[in-house]
XYZ file of C-alpha atoms in Angstrom:
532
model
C 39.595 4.070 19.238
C 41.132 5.932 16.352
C 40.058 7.984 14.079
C 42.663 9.188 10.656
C 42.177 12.750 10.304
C 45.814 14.297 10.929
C 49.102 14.197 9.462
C 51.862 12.119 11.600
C 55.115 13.847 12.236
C 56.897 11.433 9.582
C 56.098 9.663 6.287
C 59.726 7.876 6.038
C 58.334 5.214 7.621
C 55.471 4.349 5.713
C 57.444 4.712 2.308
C 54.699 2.440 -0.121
C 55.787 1.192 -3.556
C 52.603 0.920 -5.401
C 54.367 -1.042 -8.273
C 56.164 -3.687 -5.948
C 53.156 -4.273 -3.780
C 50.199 -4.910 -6.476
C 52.466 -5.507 -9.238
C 52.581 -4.402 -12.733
C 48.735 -6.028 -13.447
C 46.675 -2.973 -11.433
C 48.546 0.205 -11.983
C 45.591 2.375 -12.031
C 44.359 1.172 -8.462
C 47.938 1.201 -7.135
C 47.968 4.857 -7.703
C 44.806 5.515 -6.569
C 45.379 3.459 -2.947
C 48.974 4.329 -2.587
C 47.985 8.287 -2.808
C 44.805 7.836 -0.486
C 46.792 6.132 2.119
C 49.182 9.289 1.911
C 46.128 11.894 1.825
C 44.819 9.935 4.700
C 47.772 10.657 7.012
C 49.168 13.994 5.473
C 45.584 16.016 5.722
C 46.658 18.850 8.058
C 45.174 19.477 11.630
C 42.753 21.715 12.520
C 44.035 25.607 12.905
C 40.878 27.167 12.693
C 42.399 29.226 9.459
C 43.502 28.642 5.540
C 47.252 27.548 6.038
C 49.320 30.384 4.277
C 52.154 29.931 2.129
C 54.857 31.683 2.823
C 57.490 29.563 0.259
C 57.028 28.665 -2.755
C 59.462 26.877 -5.655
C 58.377 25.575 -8.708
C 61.086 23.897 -10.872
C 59.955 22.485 -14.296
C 63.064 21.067 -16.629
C 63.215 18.435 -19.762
C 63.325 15.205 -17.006
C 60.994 16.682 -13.892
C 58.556 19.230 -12.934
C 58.084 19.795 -9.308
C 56.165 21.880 -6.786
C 57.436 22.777 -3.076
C 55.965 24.694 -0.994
C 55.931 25.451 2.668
C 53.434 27.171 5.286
C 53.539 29.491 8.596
C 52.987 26.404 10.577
C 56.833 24.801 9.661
C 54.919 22.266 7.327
C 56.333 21.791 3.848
C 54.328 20.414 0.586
C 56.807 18.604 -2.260
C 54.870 17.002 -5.457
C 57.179 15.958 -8.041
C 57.277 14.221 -11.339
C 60.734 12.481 -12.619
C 62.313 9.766 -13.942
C 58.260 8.270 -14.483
C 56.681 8.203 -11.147
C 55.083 10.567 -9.279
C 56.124 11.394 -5.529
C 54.608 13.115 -2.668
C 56.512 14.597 0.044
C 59.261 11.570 -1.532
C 56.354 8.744 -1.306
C 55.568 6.964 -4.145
C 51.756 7.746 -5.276
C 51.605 6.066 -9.006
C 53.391 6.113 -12.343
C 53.335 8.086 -15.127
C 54.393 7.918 -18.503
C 56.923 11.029 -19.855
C 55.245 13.173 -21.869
C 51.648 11.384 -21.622
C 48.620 13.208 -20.454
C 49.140 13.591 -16.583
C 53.106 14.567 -17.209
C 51.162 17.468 -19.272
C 48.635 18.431 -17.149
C 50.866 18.977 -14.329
C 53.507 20.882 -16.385
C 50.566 23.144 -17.666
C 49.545 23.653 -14.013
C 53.380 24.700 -12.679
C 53.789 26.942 -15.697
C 50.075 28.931 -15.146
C 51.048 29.651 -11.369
C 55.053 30.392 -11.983
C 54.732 33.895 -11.650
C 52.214 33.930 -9.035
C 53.138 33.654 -4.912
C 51.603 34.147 -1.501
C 47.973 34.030 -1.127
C 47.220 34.021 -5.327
C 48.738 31.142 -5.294
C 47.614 28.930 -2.820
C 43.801 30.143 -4.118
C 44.801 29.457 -7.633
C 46.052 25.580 -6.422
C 43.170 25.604 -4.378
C 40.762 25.723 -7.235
C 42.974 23.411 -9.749
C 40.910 20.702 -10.917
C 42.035 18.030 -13.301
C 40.267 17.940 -16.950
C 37.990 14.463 -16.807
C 38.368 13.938 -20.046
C 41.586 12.351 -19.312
C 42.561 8.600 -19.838
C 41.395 6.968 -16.405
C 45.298 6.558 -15.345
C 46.327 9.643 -15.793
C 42.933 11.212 -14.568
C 43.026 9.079 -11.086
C 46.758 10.044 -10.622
C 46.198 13.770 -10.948
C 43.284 13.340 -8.803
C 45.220 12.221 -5.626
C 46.999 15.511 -6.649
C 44.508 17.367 -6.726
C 43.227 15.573 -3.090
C 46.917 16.418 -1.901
C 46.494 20.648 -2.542
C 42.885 20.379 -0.927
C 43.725 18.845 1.886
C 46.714 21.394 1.933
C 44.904 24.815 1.813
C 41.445 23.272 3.376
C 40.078 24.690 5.685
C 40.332 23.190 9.669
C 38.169 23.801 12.558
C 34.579 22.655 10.879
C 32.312 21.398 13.612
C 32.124 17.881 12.992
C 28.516 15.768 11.935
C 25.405 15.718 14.117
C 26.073 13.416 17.234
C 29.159 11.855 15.006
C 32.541 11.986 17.860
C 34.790 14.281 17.173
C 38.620 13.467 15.835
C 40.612 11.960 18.493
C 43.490 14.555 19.160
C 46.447 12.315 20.276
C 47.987 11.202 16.860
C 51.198 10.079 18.253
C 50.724 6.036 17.472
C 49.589 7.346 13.624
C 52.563 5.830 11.956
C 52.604 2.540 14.023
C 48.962 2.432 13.038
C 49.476 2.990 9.137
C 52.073 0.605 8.872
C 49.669 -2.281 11.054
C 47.086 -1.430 7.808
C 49.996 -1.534 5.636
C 51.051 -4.912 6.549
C 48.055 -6.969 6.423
C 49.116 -8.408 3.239
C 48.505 -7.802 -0.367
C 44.802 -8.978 -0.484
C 43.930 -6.311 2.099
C 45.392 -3.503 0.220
C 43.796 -4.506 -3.128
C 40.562 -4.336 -1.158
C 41.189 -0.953 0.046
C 42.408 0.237 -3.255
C 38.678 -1.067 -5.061
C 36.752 0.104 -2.078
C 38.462 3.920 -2.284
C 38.786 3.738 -6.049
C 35.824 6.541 -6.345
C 35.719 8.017 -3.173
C 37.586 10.822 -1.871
C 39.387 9.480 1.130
C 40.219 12.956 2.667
C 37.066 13.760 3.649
C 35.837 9.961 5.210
C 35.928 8.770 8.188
C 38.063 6.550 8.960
C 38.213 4.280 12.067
C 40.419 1.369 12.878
C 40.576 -1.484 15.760
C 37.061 0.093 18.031
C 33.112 -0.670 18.051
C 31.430 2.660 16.951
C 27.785 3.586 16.444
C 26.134 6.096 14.049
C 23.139 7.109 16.387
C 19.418 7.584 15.582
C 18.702 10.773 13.732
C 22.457 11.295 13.140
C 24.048 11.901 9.869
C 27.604 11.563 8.076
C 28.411 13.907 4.827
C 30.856 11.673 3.363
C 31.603 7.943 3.431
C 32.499 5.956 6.349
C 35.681 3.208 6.770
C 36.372 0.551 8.953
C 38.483 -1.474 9.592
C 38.301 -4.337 12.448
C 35.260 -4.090 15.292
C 31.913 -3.428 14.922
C 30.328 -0.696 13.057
C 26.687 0.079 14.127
C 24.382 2.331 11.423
C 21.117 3.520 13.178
C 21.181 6.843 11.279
C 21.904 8.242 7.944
C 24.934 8.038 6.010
C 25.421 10.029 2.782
C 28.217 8.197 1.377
C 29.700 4.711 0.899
C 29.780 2.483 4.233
C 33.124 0.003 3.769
C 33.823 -2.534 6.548
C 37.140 -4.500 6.302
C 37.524 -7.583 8.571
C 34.838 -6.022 10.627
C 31.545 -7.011 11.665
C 28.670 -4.641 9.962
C 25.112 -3.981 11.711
C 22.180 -1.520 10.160
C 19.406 -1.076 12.025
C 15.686 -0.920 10.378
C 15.184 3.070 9.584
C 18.549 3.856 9.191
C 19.383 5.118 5.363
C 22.613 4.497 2.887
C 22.805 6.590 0.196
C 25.981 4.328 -1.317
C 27.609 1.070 -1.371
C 27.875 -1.387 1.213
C 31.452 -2.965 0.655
C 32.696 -5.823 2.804
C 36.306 -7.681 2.711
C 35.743 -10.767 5.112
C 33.287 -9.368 7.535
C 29.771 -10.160 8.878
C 26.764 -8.154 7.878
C 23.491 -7.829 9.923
C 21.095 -5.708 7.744
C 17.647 -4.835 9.636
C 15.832 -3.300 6.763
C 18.101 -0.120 5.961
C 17.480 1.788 2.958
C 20.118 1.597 0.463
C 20.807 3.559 -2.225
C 23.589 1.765 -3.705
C 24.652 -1.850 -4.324
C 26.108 -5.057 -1.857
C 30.046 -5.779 -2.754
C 31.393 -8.241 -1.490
C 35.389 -7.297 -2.234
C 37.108 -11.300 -1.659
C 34.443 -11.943 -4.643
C 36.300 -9.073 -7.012
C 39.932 -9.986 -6.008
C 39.096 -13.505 -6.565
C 37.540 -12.111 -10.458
C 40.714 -9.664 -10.639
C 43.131 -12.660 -10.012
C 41.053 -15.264 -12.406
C 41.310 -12.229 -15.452
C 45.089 -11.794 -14.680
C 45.732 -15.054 -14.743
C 44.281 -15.644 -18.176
C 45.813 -12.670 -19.380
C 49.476 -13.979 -18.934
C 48.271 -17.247 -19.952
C 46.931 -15.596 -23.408
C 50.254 -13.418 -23.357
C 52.593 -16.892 -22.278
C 50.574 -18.930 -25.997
C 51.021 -15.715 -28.174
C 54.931 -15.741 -27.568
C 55.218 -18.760 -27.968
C 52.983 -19.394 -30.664
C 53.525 -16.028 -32.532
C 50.567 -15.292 -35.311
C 51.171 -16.549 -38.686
C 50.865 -14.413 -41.436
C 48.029 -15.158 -43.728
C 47.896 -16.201 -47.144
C 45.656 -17.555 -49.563
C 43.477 -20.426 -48.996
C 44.382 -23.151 -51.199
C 42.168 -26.475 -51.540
C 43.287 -29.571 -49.531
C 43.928 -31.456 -52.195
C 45.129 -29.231 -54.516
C 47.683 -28.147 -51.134
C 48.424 -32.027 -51.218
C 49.729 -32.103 -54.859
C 51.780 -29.199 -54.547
C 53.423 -31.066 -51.593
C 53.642 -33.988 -53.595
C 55.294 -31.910 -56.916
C 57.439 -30.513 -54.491
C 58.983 -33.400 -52.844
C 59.183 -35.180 -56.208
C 61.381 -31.960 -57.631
C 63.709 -31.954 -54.313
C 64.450 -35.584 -54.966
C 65.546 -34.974 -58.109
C 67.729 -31.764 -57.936
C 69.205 -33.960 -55.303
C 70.047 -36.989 -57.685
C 71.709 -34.456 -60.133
C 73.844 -32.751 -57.012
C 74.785 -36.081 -56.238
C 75.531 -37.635 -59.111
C 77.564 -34.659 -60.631
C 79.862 -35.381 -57.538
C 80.046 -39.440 -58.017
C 81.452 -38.447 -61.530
C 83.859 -35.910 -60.143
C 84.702 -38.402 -57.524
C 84.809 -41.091 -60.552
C 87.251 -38.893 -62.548
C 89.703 -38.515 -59.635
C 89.869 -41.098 -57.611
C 88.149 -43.946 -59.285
C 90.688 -46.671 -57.873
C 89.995 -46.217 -54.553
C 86.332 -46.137 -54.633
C 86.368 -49.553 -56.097
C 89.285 -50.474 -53.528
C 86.559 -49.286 -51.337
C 83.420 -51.048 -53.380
C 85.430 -54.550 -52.996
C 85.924 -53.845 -49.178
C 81.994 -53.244 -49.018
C 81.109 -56.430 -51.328
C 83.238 -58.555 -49.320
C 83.313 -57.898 -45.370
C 79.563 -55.969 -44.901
C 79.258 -56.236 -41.441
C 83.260 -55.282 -40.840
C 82.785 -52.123 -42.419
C 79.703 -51.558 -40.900
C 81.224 -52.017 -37.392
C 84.545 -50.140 -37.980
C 82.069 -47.338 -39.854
C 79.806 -46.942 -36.165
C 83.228 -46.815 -34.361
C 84.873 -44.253 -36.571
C 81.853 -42.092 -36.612
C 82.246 -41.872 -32.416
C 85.683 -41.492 -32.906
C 85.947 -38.568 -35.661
C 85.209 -35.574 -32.630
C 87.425 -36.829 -30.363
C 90.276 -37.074 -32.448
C 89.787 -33.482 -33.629
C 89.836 -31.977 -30.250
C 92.764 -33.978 -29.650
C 94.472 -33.126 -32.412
C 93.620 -29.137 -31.896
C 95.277 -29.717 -28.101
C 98.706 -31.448 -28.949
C 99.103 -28.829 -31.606
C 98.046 -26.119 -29.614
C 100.436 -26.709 -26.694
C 103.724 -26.325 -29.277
C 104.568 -23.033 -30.484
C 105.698 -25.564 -33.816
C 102.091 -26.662 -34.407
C 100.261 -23.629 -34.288
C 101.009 -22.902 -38.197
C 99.918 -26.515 -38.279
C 96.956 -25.943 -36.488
C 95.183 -23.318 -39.160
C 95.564 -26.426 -41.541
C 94.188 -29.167 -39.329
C 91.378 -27.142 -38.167
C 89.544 -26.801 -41.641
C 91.094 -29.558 -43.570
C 90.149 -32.058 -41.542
C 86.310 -31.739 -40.933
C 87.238 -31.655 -44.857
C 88.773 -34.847 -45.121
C 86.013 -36.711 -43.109
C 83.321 -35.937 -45.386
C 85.172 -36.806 -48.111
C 85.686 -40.099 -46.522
C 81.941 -40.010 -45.995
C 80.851 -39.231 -49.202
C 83.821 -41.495 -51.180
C 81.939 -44.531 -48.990
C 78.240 -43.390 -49.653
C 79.313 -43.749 -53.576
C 80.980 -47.047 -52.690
C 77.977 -48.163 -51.029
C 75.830 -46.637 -54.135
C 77.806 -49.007 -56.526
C 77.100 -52.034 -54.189
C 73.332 -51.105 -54.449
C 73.315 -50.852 -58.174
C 74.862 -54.090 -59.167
C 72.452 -55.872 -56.931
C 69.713 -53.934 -58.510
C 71.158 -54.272 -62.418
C 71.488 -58.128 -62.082
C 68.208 -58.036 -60.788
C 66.031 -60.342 -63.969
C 63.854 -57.789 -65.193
C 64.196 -57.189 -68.980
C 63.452 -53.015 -69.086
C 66.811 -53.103 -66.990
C 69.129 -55.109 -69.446
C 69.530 -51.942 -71.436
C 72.028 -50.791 -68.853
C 75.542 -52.017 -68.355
C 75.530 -52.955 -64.883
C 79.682 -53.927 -65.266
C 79.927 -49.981 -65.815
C 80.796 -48.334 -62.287
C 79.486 -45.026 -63.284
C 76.317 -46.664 -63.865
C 76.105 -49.416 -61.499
C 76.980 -45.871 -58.896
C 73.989 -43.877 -60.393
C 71.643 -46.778 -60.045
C 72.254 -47.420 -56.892
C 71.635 -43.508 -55.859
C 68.405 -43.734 -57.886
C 67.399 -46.789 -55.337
C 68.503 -45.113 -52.228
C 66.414 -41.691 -52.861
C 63.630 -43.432 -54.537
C 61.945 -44.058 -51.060
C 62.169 -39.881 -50.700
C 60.324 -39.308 -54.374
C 57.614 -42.456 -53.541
C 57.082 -40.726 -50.583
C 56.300 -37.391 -51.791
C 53.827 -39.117 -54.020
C 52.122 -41.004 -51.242
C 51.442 -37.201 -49.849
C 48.805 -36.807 -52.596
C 46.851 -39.269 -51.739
C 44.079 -39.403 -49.464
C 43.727 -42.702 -46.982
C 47.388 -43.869 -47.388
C 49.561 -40.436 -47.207
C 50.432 -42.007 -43.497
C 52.758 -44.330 -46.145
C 55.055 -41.334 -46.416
C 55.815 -41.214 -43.354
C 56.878 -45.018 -43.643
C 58.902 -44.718 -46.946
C 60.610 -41.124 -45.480
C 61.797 -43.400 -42.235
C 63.195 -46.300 -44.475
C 64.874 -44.042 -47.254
C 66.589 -42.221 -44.364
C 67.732 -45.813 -42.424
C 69.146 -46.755 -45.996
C 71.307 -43.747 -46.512
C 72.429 -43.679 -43.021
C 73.462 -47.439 -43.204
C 75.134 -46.850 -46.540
C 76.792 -43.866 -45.513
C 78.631 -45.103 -42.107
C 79.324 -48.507 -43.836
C 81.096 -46.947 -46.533
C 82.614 -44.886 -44.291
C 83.866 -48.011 -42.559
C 85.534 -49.002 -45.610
C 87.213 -46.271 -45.993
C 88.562 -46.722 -43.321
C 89.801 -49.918 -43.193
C 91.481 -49.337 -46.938
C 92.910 -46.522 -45.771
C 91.149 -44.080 -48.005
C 91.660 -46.339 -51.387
C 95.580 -46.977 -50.990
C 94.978 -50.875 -49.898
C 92.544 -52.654 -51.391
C 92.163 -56.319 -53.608
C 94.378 -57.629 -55.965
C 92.327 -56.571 -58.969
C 91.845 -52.935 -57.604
C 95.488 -51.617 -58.151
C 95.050 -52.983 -62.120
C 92.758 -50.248 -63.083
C 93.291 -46.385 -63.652
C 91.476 -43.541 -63.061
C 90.594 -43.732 -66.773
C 89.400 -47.469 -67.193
C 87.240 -46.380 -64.441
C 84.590 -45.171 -66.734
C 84.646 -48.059 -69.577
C 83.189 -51.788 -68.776
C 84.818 -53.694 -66.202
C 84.460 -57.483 -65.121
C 83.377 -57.963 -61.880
C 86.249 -59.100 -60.256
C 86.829 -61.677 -57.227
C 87.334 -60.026 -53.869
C 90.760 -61.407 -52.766
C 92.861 -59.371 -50.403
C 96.498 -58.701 -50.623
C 98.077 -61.077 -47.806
């Protein structure tokens, strides 16, 4: 019924963005379809003569370089580069990349032909072909450019092929047409964009929604499309035969010289002789798809899961021990952090740890309880506290104290109960009847507090040990859990004492009878009695 060998009126219509209809994964063939759709409709009619240019601007700056020119007939011819895409007549036909290959190649061709006009110039564009050692991107693009001045200064009128129907003359339904190819969906134009990749669509034939027939002894220069109907080849064709959701029929005799490719069509093959190869195009999409999909899968595990950098291959074991050594000398830098604070702590405010330490000894669980419900209670009161003093213009001086002081004052609470807790743990342990203890003065607090932090990060150095070891290193793991439950336990009990001594200040009867400086010389072990 139709055949596309003119140029419609408009191309506003038919305005294709390559990028936003195959997507980012196939630029090259986006380029390559988007610009042989737009060489399919822009090819001039048939005048029997070269066109001649009567106009010509060329326009090459820092951001674009573009080419306009315009003919006796009315028709005008715009090619421009900007802002990374190439456009024809305003149409999208690909990307390009500033200052890459194809950007140069064009620039090089605008600035060769800037002084020239008239009928040098149209023969000069005429002849313009595109170096092939290019990258394949940038060669494909400047190919449809290339395609684009051909079809411009070719020549119309040629008598067409041997028994082969000449073009139909009424192009007025071209553009509703293009745009029924145009919206078949995605799949479709991937198709046509591998089917045309290497042919030149200018000079096929193209023929959409009618049953046609290549007669006996008849023969097409060029490759034939089709698209919908049935194609019939009883002669010879000397190109590439695509049929997209068509029905394909080739009669015994007849001769191929190319491809067969198919998109969801039936084939009848008689015995034709053909030069090239069967494609069957869903197959390739479906391969394109499967290798895009793996690509962004390989892209998705490589940002997530960013390479390491190497370095030197070190033994298991020998990796194990250095673990080990490691964990051991953590543990131990921590005891001396910790136990430089606990005499600090000691030296200041010995009192009220053991205000606290007779809290612990005598009402556990209490402490433990009123610990848990402090701990919940320390953020809220904060944010309270930032809020009542916030909304007077009186506490806002107040508020640059409370703010920083009193995430300040919790810890210390923590930490004053941990030690607390600590000197809990090392009585227990001191009085414990083995004789290589005895030689320490478990009625000292100082001591009885840095006994009881060697017991509660002893599970951290065992552990490290256990890492060395092959068969049982899964007893790390075990002693890591239990050290961590003991500190926690220690650290929100004490903390609970605090709090219910109010930081030291009430405490037993025998607490207020020491200073801070009897702290550090031997104590009895007094009774736990409260002060009604």
């Amino acid at each position: 019924m139709y055949r596309y060998r003119h140029r419609s009126p408009s191309l506003a219509a038919l305005r294709w963005n390559s990028a936003g209809a195959r997507g980012a994964a196939h630029p090259r063939r986006s380029a390559g379809l988007s610009a042989g759709l737009l060489l399919l409709m822009w090819a001039p009619a048939g005048s029997g003569q070269q066109h001649e240019v009567v106009s010509s601007r060329i326009e090459v700056s820092g951001d674009a370089a573009s080419l306009r020119l315009g003919f006796a007939n009315g028709e005008t011819l715009a090619i421009e580069f900007a802002d990374g895409v190439a456009r024809l007549n305003g149409d999208e036909i690909g990307p390009y990349v500033p200052g890459g290959a194809s950007d140069r190649a064009w620039r090089g061709l605008l600035e060769s032909v800037e002084s020239l006009s008239g009928a040098l110039l149209a023969q000069r564009l005429d002849r313009w072909t595109p170096d092939a050692e290019l990258p394949e991107t940038d060669l494909l693009l400047l190919r449809g450019i290339e395609e684009a001045l051909d079809a411009a200064f070719a020549t119309a009128g040629q008598p067409p092929p041997q028994d082969v129907a000449a073009p139909v003359g009424n192009q007025t339904g071209d553009i509703g047409r293009a745009a029924a190819i145009l919206g078949r969906g995605a799949d479709f134009l991937q198709a046509w964009a591998i089917a045309v990749e290497d042919m030149s669509v200018g000079e096929a034939e193209v023929r959409i929604g009618e049953d046609y027939t290549i007669p006996e002894g008849a023969t097409v220069d060029g490759s034939v499309m089709h698209v919908d109907g049935l194609l019939e080849v009883r002669g010879n064709v000397r190109g590439h035969v695509v049929v997209l959701d068509g029905t394909l029929a080739v009669a015994a005799g007849s001769r191929i010289d190319g491809d067969i490719r198919t998109l969801d069509s039936e084939v009848a093959d008689g015995g034709a002789i053909l030069g090239g190869e069967r494609v069957d195009l869903r197959r390739q999409l479906e391969e394109q798809e499967e290798r895009l999909r793996n690509r962004i899968r390989a892209d998705a595990v490589s940002r997530v899961q960013p390479p390491r950098a190497p370095r030197t291959r070190v033994p298991a074991y020998f990796q194990r021990v250095e673990d080990a050594a490691a964990g051991v000398l953590g543990t131990c830098v921590a005891f001396v952090v910790l136990g430089a604070l606990t005499l600090l702590l000691s030296v200041l405010g010995g009192h009220r740890v053991r205000s606290v330490v007779g809290e612990l000894s005598s009402n556990p669980m209490g402490s433990t309880l009123v610990g848990f419900a402090g701990g919940y209670a320390v953020l809220p009161i904060f944010l309270l506290g930032v809020a009542a003093l916030t909304v007077t213009v009186i506490g806002i001086p107040a508020l640059l104290i409370w703010v920083p002081f009193f995430p300040v004052v919790v810890c210390l609470a923590m930490f004053a109960g941990f030690v607390g807790a600590a000197e809990n743990i090392g009585r227990w342990v001191l009085g414990l009847d083995f004789r290589w203890l005895d030689r320490f003065d478990a009625d000292r607090p100082f001591t009885a507090r840095l006994a009881g932090l060697v017991t509660l990060l002893l599970p951290f150095a065992a552990g490290s040990i256990f890492i060395a070891l092959p068969l049982i290193d899964w007893v790390a793991g075990i002693l890591f859990v239990a050290g961590t439950l003991a500190c926690v336990v220690a650290v929100v009990a004490g903390f609970g004492a605090v709090l219910i001594t109010r930081g030291g200040t009430v405490g037993t009867r025998w607490s207020g009878r020491f200073k801070d400086e009897d702290d550090r010389d031997a104590e009895d072990w007094p009774a736990g009695e409260k002060v009604p």
